Coordinates of N, CA and C in Angstrom, one line a residue:
M1 N 0.8 -1.2 0.0 CA 0.0 0.0 0.0 C 0.9 1.3 0.0
A2 N 1.9 1.3 0.9 CA 2.8 2.4 0.9 C 3.4 2.7 -0.4
A3 N 3.9 1.6 -1.1 CA 4.5 1.8 -2.4 C 3.6 2.4 -3.4
L4 N 2.3 1.9 -3.3 CA 1.3 2.4 -4.3 C 1.1 3.9 -4.0
L5 N 0.9 4.3 -2.8 CA 0.7 5.7 -2.4 C 1.9 6.5 -2.8
A6 N 3.1 6.0 -2.6 CA 4.2 6.8 -3.0 C 4.2 7.1 -4.5
G7 N 3.7 6.1 -5.3 CA 3.6 6.3 -6.7 C 2.6 7.3 -7.1
C8 N 1.5 7.5 -6.2 CA 0.5 8.5 -6.4 C 1.0 9.9 -6.1
A9 N 1.9 10.0 -5.2 CA 2.4 11.3 -4.8 C 3.2 11.8 -6.0
T10 N 3.1 13.1 -6.2 CA 3.8 13.7 -7.4 C 5.2 14.0 -7.2
G11 N 5.7 14.0 -6.0 CA 7.0 14.4 -5.7 C 7.7 13.4 -4.7
G12 N 9.0 13.6 -4.5 CA 9.7 12.8 -3.6 C 9.7 13.3 -2.2
G13 N 10.4 12.7 -1.3 CA 10.5 13.2 0.0 C 9.6 12.6 1.0
V14 N 8.7 11.7 0.6 CA 7.8 11.1 1.6 C 8.5 10.0 2.4
P15 N 8.5 10.1 3.7 CA 9.3 9.1 4.5 C 8.8 7.7 4.2
A16 N 9.7 6.7 4.2 CA 9.4 5.4 3.9 C 8.5 4.8 5.0
D17 N 8.6 5.3 6.2 CA 7.9 4.7 7.3 C 6.6 5.4 7.6
L18 N 6.2 6.4 6.8 CA 4.9 7.1 7.0 C 3.7 6.2 6.8
D19 N 2.8 6.2 7.7 CA 1.6 5.4 7.6 C 0.8 5.8 6.3
P20 N 0.0 4.9 5.8 CA -0.8 5.2 4.6 C -1.8 6.3 4.9
V21 N -2.3 6.9 3.8 CA -3.3 7.9 4.0 C -4.5 7.4 4.8
S22 N -5.2 8.3 5.5 CA -6.2 7.8 6.4 C -7.5 7.4 5.7
S23 N -7.7 7.9 4.4 CA -8.8 7.5 3.6 C -8.5 7.7 2.1
P24 N -9.1 6.8 1.3 CA -8.9 7.0 -0.1 C -9.7 8.1 -0.7
E25 N -10.6 8.7 0.1 CA -11.5 9.8 -0.4 C -10.7 11.0 -0.8
W26 N -9.5 11.2 -0.2 CA -8.8 12.4 -0.5 C -8.5 12.6 -2.0
A27 N -8.4 11.5 -2.7 CA -8.1 11.6 -4.1 C -9.2 12.4 -4.8
T28 N -10.4 12.4 -4.4 CA -11.5 13.2 -4.9 C -11.2 14.7 -4.7
D29 N -10.8 15.0 -3.4 CA -10.4 16.4 -3.1 C -9.3 16.9 -4.0
M30 N -8.3 16.0 -4.2 CA -7.2 16.4 -5.0 C -7.6 16.7 -6.5
A31 N -8.5 15.9 -7.0 CA -9.0 16.1 -8.3 C -9.8 17.4 -8.4
R32 N -10.5 17.7 -7.3 CA -11.3 19.0 -7.2 C -10.4 20.2 -7.2
F33 N -9.3 20.1 -6.5 CA -8.3 21.2 -6.5 C -7.7 21.4 -7.9
A34 N -7.4 20.3 -8.6 CA -6.8 20.4 -9.9 C -7.8 21.1 -10.9
A35 N -9.1 20.7 -10.7 CA -10.1 21.3 -11.6 C -10.3 22.8 -11.3
E36 N -10.2 23.1 -10.0 CA -10.4 24.6 -9.7 C -9.2 25.3 -10.2
D37 N -8.0 24.8 -10.2 CA -6.8 25.4 -10.7 C -6.9 25.6 -12.2
A38 N -7.5 24.6 -12.9 CA -7.6 24.7 -14.3 C -8.6 25.7 -14.7
A39 N -9.7 25.8 -13.9 CA -10.8 26.8 -14.2 C -10.4 28.2 -13.9
T40 N -9.7 28.3 -12.8 CA -9.3 29.7 -12.3 C -7.8 29.6 -11.8
P41 N -6.9 30.0 -12.6 CA -5.5 29.9 -12.2 C -5.2 30.5 -10.8
P42 N -4.6 29.8 -9.9 CA -4.3 30.3 -8.6 C -3.4 31.4 -8.6
P43 N -3.4 32.2 -7.5 CA -2.5 33.4 -7.5 C -1.0 32.9 -7.3
A44 N -0.2 33.8 -7.7 CA 1.3 33.5 -7.6 C 1.7 33.7 -6.2
R45 N 2.5 32.7 -5.7 CA 3.1 32.7 -4.4 C 2.1 33.1 -3.3
P46 N 1.1 32.3 -3.1 CA 0.1 32.6 -2.0 C 0.6 32.1 -0.7
V47 N 0.0 32.6 0.4 CA 0.1 31.9 1.7 C -1.0 30.8 1.6
V48 N -0.5 29.5 1.6 CA -1.4 28.4 1.5 C -1.9 27.9 2.9
F49 N -3.2 27.9 3.1 CA -3.7 27.3 4.3 C -4.2 25.9 3.9
T50 N -3.7 24.9 4.6 CA -4.1 23.5 4.4 C -4.3 22.8 5.7
G51 N -4.9 21.6 5.5 CA -5.2 20.8 6.7 C -6.6 20.3 6.7
S52 N -7.3 20.2 7.8 CA -8.6 19.5 7.9 C -9.7 20.6 7.8
S53 N -10.9 20.2 8.3 CA -12.1 20.9 8.1 C -12.1 22.4 8.6
S54 N -11.3 22.6 9.7 CA -11.3 24.0 10.2 C -10.7 24.9 9.2
V55 N -9.9 24.4 8.3 CA -9.4 25.2 7.2 C -10.4 25.2 6.0
R56 N -10.8 24.0 5.7 CA -11.8 23.9 4.6 C -13.0 24.7 4.7
M57 N -13.5 24.9 5.9 CA -14.8 25.6 6.2 C -14.5 27.1 6.4
W58 N -13.3 27.5 6.3 CA -13.0 29.0 6.5 C -13.4 29.7 5.3
E59 N -14.6 30.0 5.1 CA -15.1 30.6 3.9 C -14.7 32.1 3.8
T60 N -14.4 32.7 4.9 CA -14.1 34.2 4.9 C -12.6 34.4 4.9
L61 N -11.8 33.3 4.6 CA -10.4 33.4 4.7 C -9.8 34.6 3.9
A62 N -10.1 34.7 2.6 CA -9.6 35.8 1.8 C -10.0 37.2 2.4
A63 N -11.3 37.3 2.8 CA -11.8 38.6 3.3 C -11.2 38.9 4.7
D64 N -10.8 37.9 5.4 CA -10.2 38.1 6.8 C -8.8 38.6 6.7
F65 N -8.1 38.3 5.6 CA -6.7 38.8 5.4 C -6.6 39.5 4.1
P66 N -7.2 40.7 3.9 CA -7.3 41.3 2.7 C -5.9 41.8 2.2
D67 N -4.9 41.9 3.1 CA -3.6 42.4 2.7 C -2.6 41.2 2.4
V68 N -3.2 40.0 2.4 CA -2.3 38.8 2.2 C -3.0 38.0 1.0
V69 N -2.2 37.5 0.1 CA -2.7 36.7 -0.9 C -2.7 35.3 -0.4
V70 N -4.0 34.8 -0.2 CA -4.1 33.5 0.5 C -4.8 32.5 -0.5
L71 N -4.6 31.2 -0.2 CA -5.2 30.1 -0.9 C -5.7 29.0 0.0
N72 N -6.9 28.7 0.0 CA -7.5 27.6 0.9 C -7.4 26.3 0.2
R73 N -6.6 25.4 0.8 CA -6.5 24.0 0.3 C -6.7 23.0 1.4
G74 N -7.7 23.3 2.2 CA -8.1 22.4 3.3 C -9.0 21.3 2.8
F75 N -8.8 20.1 3.3 CA -9.7 18.9 2.9 C -10.2 18.2 4.2
G76 N -11.5 18.4 4.4 CA -12.1 18.0 5.7 C -12.0 16.6 6.0
G77 N -11.7 16.3 7.3 CA -11.5 15.0 7.8 C -10.1 14.5 7.8
S78 N -9.2 15.2 7.2 CA -7.9 14.8 6.9 C -7.0 14.8 8.2
Q79 N -6.0 14.0 8.2 CA -5.0 13.9 9.3 C -3.6 14.5 8.8
V80 N -2.7 14.6 9.7 CA -1.4 15.2 9.4 C -0.7 14.4 8.3
R81 N -0.8 13.1 8.4 CA -0.1 12.2 7.4 C -0.7 12.4 6.0
D82 N -1.9 12.8 5.9 CA -2.5 13.0 4.6 C -1.9 14.3 3.9
A83 N -1.6 15.3 4.8 CA -1.0 16.5 4.3 C 0.4 16.2 3.8
V84 N 1.1 15.2 4.4 CA 2.4 14.8 3.9 C 2.3 14.1 2.5
W85 N 1.4 13.1 2.4 CA 1.2 12.4 1.2 C 0.8 13.3 0.0
Y86 N 0.0 14.3 0.3 CA -0.5 15.2 -0.7 C 0.1 16.6 -0.7
A87 N 1.3 16.7 -0.2 CA 1.9 18.0 0.0 C 2.1 18.7 -1.4
D88 N 2.3 17.9 -2.4 CA 2.4 18.6 -3.8 C 1.1 19.2 -4.2
E89 N 0.0 18.4 -4.0 CA -1.3 18.9 -4.5 C -1.9 20.0 -3.7
V90 N -1.6 20.0 -2.4 CA -2.2 21.1 -1.5 C -1.3 22.2 -1.2
A91 N 0.0 22.1 -1.5 CA 0.9 23.2 -1.2 C 2.0 23.5 -2.2
L92 N 2.9 22.5 -2.4 CA 4.1 22.7 -3.1 C 3.9 23.2 -4.5
R93 N 2.9 22.8 -5.2 CA 2.7 23.2 -6.6 C 2.4 24.7 -6.7
Y94 N 2.1 25.3 -5.7 CA 1.7 26.7 -5.7 C 3.0 27.6 -5.4
K95 N 4.1 27.0 -5.1 CA 5.3 27.7 -4.7 C 5.0 28.8 -3.7
P96 N 4.4 28.4 -2.5 CA 3.9 29.3 -1.6 C 4.9 30.2 -0.9
R97 N 4.5 31.4 -0.5 CA 5.4 32.2 0.3 C 5.4 31.7 1.7
Q98 N 4.4 31.0 2.1 CA 4.2 30.5 3.5 C 3.2 29.4 3.4
I99 N 3.3 28.4 4.3 CA 2.3 27.4 4.5 C 1.8 27.4 5.9
V100 N 0.4 27.4 6.1 CA -0.2 27.4 7.4 C -0.9 26.0 7.5
L101 N -0.6 25.2 8.4 CA -1.1 23.9 8.6 C -2.0 23.7 9.8
Y102 N -3.2 23.3 9.6 CA -4.0 22.9 10.8 C -4.4 21.4 10.6
A103 N -3.8 20.6 11.5 CA -4.1 19.1 11.5 C -3.7 18.6 12.8
G104 N -4.2 17.4 13.1 CA -3.9 16.7 14.3 C -5.2 16.5 15.1
D105 N -6.2 17.3 14.9 CA -7.5 17.2 15.6 C -8.1 15.8 15.3
N106 N -8.2 15.5 14.0 CA -8.8 14.2 13.6 C -7.9 13.0 14.0
D107 N -6.6 13.2 13.9 CA -5.7 12.2 14.3 C -6.0 11.7 15.7
I108 N -6.1 12.6 16.6 CA -6.3 12.3 18.0 C -7.7 11.7 18.2
A109 N -8.7 12.2 17.5 CA -10.0 11.7 17.6 C -10.1 10.2 17.2
E110 N -9.2 9.9 16.3 CA -9.1 8.5 15.7 C -8.2 7.6 16.5
G111 N -7.6 8.1 17.6 CA -6.8 7.3 18.5 C -5.3 7.4 18.4
R112 N -4.9 8.3 17.5 CA -3.4 8.5 17.4 C -2.9 9.3 18.6
S113 N -1.7 9.1 18.9 CA -1.1 9.7 20.1 C -0.5 11.1 19.8
A114 N -0.2 11.8 20.9 CA 0.5 13.1 20.7 C 1.9 12.8 20.0
A115 N 2.6 11.7 20.3 CA 3.9 11.4 19.7 C 3.7 11.2 18.2
Q116 N 2.6 10.5 17.8 CA 2.4 10.3 16.4 C 2.0 11.6 15.7
V117 N 1.3 12.5 16.3 CA 1.0 13.8 15.7 C 2.3 14.5 15.5
L118 N 3.2 14.6 16.5 CA 4.4 15.3 16.3 C 5.3 14.6 15.2
A119 N 5.4 13.3 15.2 CA 6.2 12.6 14.2 C 5.7 12.9 12.8
D120 N 4.4 12.9 12.6 CA 3.8 13.2 11.3 C 4.0 14.6 10.9
T121 N 3.9 15.5 11.9 CA 4.2 17.0 11.6 C 5.6 17.2 11.2
E122 N 6.5 16.5 11.9 CA 7.9 16.6 11.5 C 8.1 16.1 10.1
A123 N 7.4 15.0 9.7 CA 7.5 14.5 8.3 C 6.9 15.5 7.3
F124 N 5.9 16.2 7.7 CA 5.3 17.2 6.8 C 6.3 18.3 6.6
V125 N 6.9 18.8 7.6 CA 8.0 19.9 7.5 C 9.1 19.4 6.6
A126 N 9.6 18.2 6.9 CA 10.7 17.6 6.1 C 10.3 17.5 4.6
R127 N 9.0 17.1 4.4 CA 8.5 17.0 3.0 C 8.6 18.3 2.3
I128 N 8.2 19.4 2.9 CA 8.3 20.7 2.4 C 9.7 21.1 2.2
R129 N 10.6 20.9 3.1 CA 12.0 21.2 3.1 C 12.7 20.5 1.9
H130 N 12.2 19.3 1.6 CA 12.9 18.5 0.6 C 12.8 19.2 -0.8
T131 N 11.7 19.9 -1.0 CA 11.5 20.5 -2.3 C 11.7 22.0 -2.3
Q132 N 11.2 22.7 -1.2 CA 11.3 24.1 -1.1 C 11.8 24.5 0.3
P133 N 13.2 24.4 0.4 CA 13.8 24.5 1.7 C 13.5 25.7 2.5
G134 N 13.3 26.9 1.9 CA 13.2 28.1 2.6 C 11.8 28.5 3.0
T135 N 10.8 27.7 2.6 CA 9.4 28.1 2.8 C 9.1 28.2 4.3
P136 N 8.6 29.3 4.8 CA 8.2 29.4 6.2 C 6.9 28.6 6.4
I137 N 6.8 27.9 7.6 CA 5.7 27.1 7.9 C 5.1 27.5 9.2
A138 N 3.8 27.7 9.3 CA 3.2 28.0 10.6 C 2.3 26.8 11.0
L139 N 2.5 26.3 12.2 CA 1.7 25.2 12.7 C 0.7 25.7 13.7
L140 N -0.6 25.5 13.4 CA -1.7 25.9 14.3 C -1.9 24.8 15.3
G141 N -1.9 25.2 16.6 CA -2.2 24.2 17.6 C -3.6 23.6 17.4
I142 N -3.8 22.4 18.0 CA -5.0 21.7 17.9 C -6.1 22.4 18.7
K143 N -7.2 22.8 18.2 CA -8.2 23.5 18.9 C -9.0 22.6 19.9
P144 N -9.4 23.2 21.0 CA -10.3 22.5 21.9 C -11.7 22.7 21.6
S145 N -12.4 21.6 21.3 CA -13.9 21.8 20.9 C -14.7 21.0 22.0
P146 N -15.9 21.6 22.2 CA -16.8 20.9 23.2 C -17.1 19.5 22.9
S147 N -17.2 19.1 21.6 CA -17.6 17.7 21.3 C -16.4 16.8 21.6
R148 N -15.2 17.3 21.7 CA -14.0 16.5 21.9 C -13.3 16.8 23.2
A149 N -14.1 17.3 24.2 CA -13.5 17.8 25.5 C -12.8 16.6 26.2
N150 N -13.3 15.4 25.9 CA -12.6 14.3 26.6 C -11.2 14.0 26.1
L151 N -10.8 14.7 25.0 CA -9.5 14.6 24.4 C -8.6 15.7 24.8
L152 N -9.0 16.6 25.6 CA -8.2 17.8 25.9 C -6.8 17.5 26.4
D153 N -6.6 16.5 27.2 CA -5.3 16.2 27.8 C -4.3 15.7 26.6
V154 N -4.8 14.9 25.7 CA -4.0 14.4 24.6 C -3.7 15.6 23.7
Q155 N -4.7 16.4 23.4 CA -4.5 17.6 22.6 C -3.5 18.5 23.2
R156 N -3.6 18.7 24.5 CA -2.6 19.6 25.2 C -1.2 19.0 25.1
D157 N -1.1 17.7 25.2 CA 0.3 17.1 25.1 C 0.8 17.3 23.7
A158 N -0.1 17.1 22.7 CA 0.4 17.3 21.3 C 0.8 18.7 21.0
N159 N 0.0 19.6 21.5 CA 0.4 21.0 21.3 C 1.7 21.4 22.0
N160 N 1.9 20.9 23.2 CA 3.1 21.2 23.9 C 4.3 20.6 23.2
A161 N 4.1 19.4 22.6 CA 5.2 18.8 21.8 C 5.5 19.6 20.6
L162 N 4.4 20.0 19.9 CA 4.6 20.8 18.7 C 5.3 22.2 19.0
R163 N 4.9 22.8 20.0 CA 5.5 24.1 20.4 C 6.9 23.9 20.7
A164 N 7.3 22.9 21.5 CA 8.7 22.7 21.9 C 9.5 22.4 20.6
W165 N 9.0 21.6 19.7 CA 9.8 21.2 18.6 C 9.9 22.4 17.6
A166 N 8.9 23.1 17.4 CA 8.9 24.3 16.5 C 10.0 25.3 16.9
A167 N 10.1 25.4 18.2 CA 11.1 26.3 18.8 C 12.5 26.0 18.4
T168 N 12.8 24.7 18.0 CA 14.1 24.3 17.7 C 14.4 24.4 16.2
Q169 N 13.3 24.8 15.4 CA 13.4 24.8 13.9 C 13.5 26.2 13.4
R170 N 14.2 26.3 12.3 CA 14.2 27.6 11.6 C 13.0 27.7 10.6
N171 N 12.4 28.8 10.7 CA 11.2 29.1 9.8 C 10.0 28.2 10.1
V172 N 9.9 27.8 11.3 CA 8.7 27.0 11.7 C 8.1 27.7 12.9
A173 N 6.9 28.2 12.8 CA 6.3 28.9 14.0 C 5.1 28.0 14.5
Y174 N 5.0 28.0 15.8 CA 3.8 27.4 16.4 C 2.8 28.5 16.8
I175 N 1.6 28.4 16.5 CA 0.6 29.4 16.8 C -0.4 28.8 17.7
D176 N -0.6 29.3 18.9 CA -1.4 28.8 20.0 C -2.9 29.3 19.8
V177 N -3.7 28.4 19.2 CA -5.1 28.8 19.1 C -5.9 28.0 20.3
F178 N -5.2 27.1 20.9 CA -5.8 26.3 22.0 C -6.2 27.1 23.2
T179 N -5.3 27.8 23.8 CA -5.5 28.5 25.0 C -6.6 29.6 24.9
P180 N -6.6 30.4 23.9 CA -7.7 31.4 23.8 C -9.1 30.9 23.6
M181 N -9.2 29.6 23.2 CA -10.5 29.0 23.0 C -11.0 28.3 24.2
L182 N -10.4 28.5 25.3 CA -10.8 27.9 26.6 C -11.4 29.1 27.5
D183 N -12.4 28.7 28.3 CA -12.9 29.8 29.2 C -12.1 29.8 30.5
A184 N -12.5 30.6 31.4 CA -11.8 30.8 32.7 C -11.6 29.5 33.5
E185 N -12.5 28.5 33.2 CA -12.4 27.2 33.9 C -11.6 26.2 33.1
G186 N -11.1 26.6 32.0 CA -10.3 25.7 31.1 C -11.2 24.8 30.3
V187 N -12.4 25.2 30.1 CA -13.4 24.4 29.3 C -13.5 25.0 27.9
P188 N -13.6 24.3 26.8 CA -13.8 24.8 25.5 C -15.0 25.8 25.4
R189 N -14.8 26.9 24.8 CA -15.9 27.9 24.8 C -17.0 27.5 23.8
E190 N -18.2 27.3 24.3 CA -19.3 26.9 23.4 C -19.7 28.0 22.4
D191 N -19.4 29.3 22.8 CA -19.8 30.4 21.9 C -19.0 30.5 20.6
L192 N -18.0 29.7 20.5 CA -17.1 29.7 19.3 C -17.5 28.7 18.3
F193 N -18.5 27.9 18.5 CA -18.8 26.7 17.7 C -20.3 26.7 17.2
I194 N -20.4 26.0 16.0 CA -21.8 25.8 15.5 C -22.4 24.7 16.3
A195 N -23.6 24.3 15.8 CA -24.4 23.3 16.6 C -23.7 22.0 16.8
D196 N -22.8 21.6 15.9 CA -22.2 20.3 16.1 C -21.1 20.3 17.2
R197 N -20.8 21.5 17.7 CA -19.9 21.6 18.8 C -18.4 21.2 18.4
L198 N -18.2 21.1 17.2 CA -16.9 20.6 16.7 C -16.3 21.7 15.7
H199 N -17.1 22.2 14.8 CA -16.7 23.2 13.9 C -17.0 24.6 14.3
M200 N -16.2 25.5 13.9 CA -16.3 26.9 14.4 C -17.3 27.7 13.7
N201 N -17.9 28.7 14.4 CA -18.8 29.7 13.8 C -18.0 30.9 13.5
A202 N -18.7 32.0 13.1 CA -18.0 33.2 12.7 C -17.2 33.8 13.8
A203 N -17.7 33.7 15.1 CA -16.9 34.2 16.2 C -15.6 33.4 16.4
G204 N -15.6 32.1 16.1 CA -14.4 31.3 16.2 C -13.4 31.7 15.2
Y205 N -13.8 31.9 14.0 CA -12.9 32.3 12.9 C -12.4 33.8 13.1
A206 N -13.2 34.6 13.7 CA -12.8 36.0 14.0 C -11.6 35.9 15.0
L207 N -11.8 35.0 16.0 CA -10.7 34.9 17.0 C -9.4 34.4 16.3
W208 N -9.6 33.4 15.4 CA -8.4 32.8 14.7 C -7.8 33.9 13.8
K209 N -8.6 34.7 13.2 CA -8.0 35.8 12.4 C -7.1 36.7 13.2
D210 N -7.5 37.1 14.3 CA -6.7 38.0 15.2 C -5.5 37.3 15.7
I211 N -5.5 36.0 16.0 CA -4.4 35.3 16.5 C -3.4 35.0 15.4
I212 N -3.8 34.6 14.2 CA -3.0 34.1 13.1 C -2.4 35.3 12.3
G213 N -3.1 36.4 12.2 CA -2.8 37.5 11.3 C -1.3 38.0 11.5
P214 N -0.9 38.2 12.7 CA 0.5 38.7 12.9 C 1.6 37.7 12.4
F215 N 1.3 36.5 12.3 CA 2.3 35.5 11.8 C 2.4 35.4 10.3
L216 N 1.5 36.0 9.6 CA 1.5 35.7 8.1 C 2.5 36.6 7.4
V217 N 3.1 36.0 6.4 CA 4.1 36.6 5.6 C 3.4 37.4 4.5
R218 N 3.7 38.8 4.5 CA 3.1 39.6 3.5 C 4.0 39.7 2.3

């Protein structure tokens, strides 16, 4: 399976020990991105946002950062390893000035550990560095959502590991969206989420806009 997936990836640099993609459904998303690019050529050297549904559902992304050329390449339900396998399709082909990654949320929900999230994130950064060594990368911490409040401890461990590792890397920033999304009692803020208590509402994205904005490369 790994060999087959490696053949599907358009570039090199995928670690030999990387787990297979979490779902074959992502091929449909990649085809959709290719069709969108063919219909409307993407901007030159954008800041690419990629990762799972918190990125995919950010419909106001361009309006929230009017002074930054952004491109949304989120694919809902994905895990960190999926971003590694499809790094060409969701990021590298655009020769981005910066990549912003949000992933790890679904990984932990599916039983992966904080150590696995970190290892896969390291593989993602290595994959980018293999082809475009100087590209700045911003890693968004895993958000705390009411529907996954039982996973807060593992999410916190993963975020702490990501923060510590990013601090040792050049051109890798960790952005803490976890802490501001907790209330005074350390509970995920219900007011930031839609009815499913997992995905963010406009207030949640407004908070993210304010947190992430200072980190973006203009």
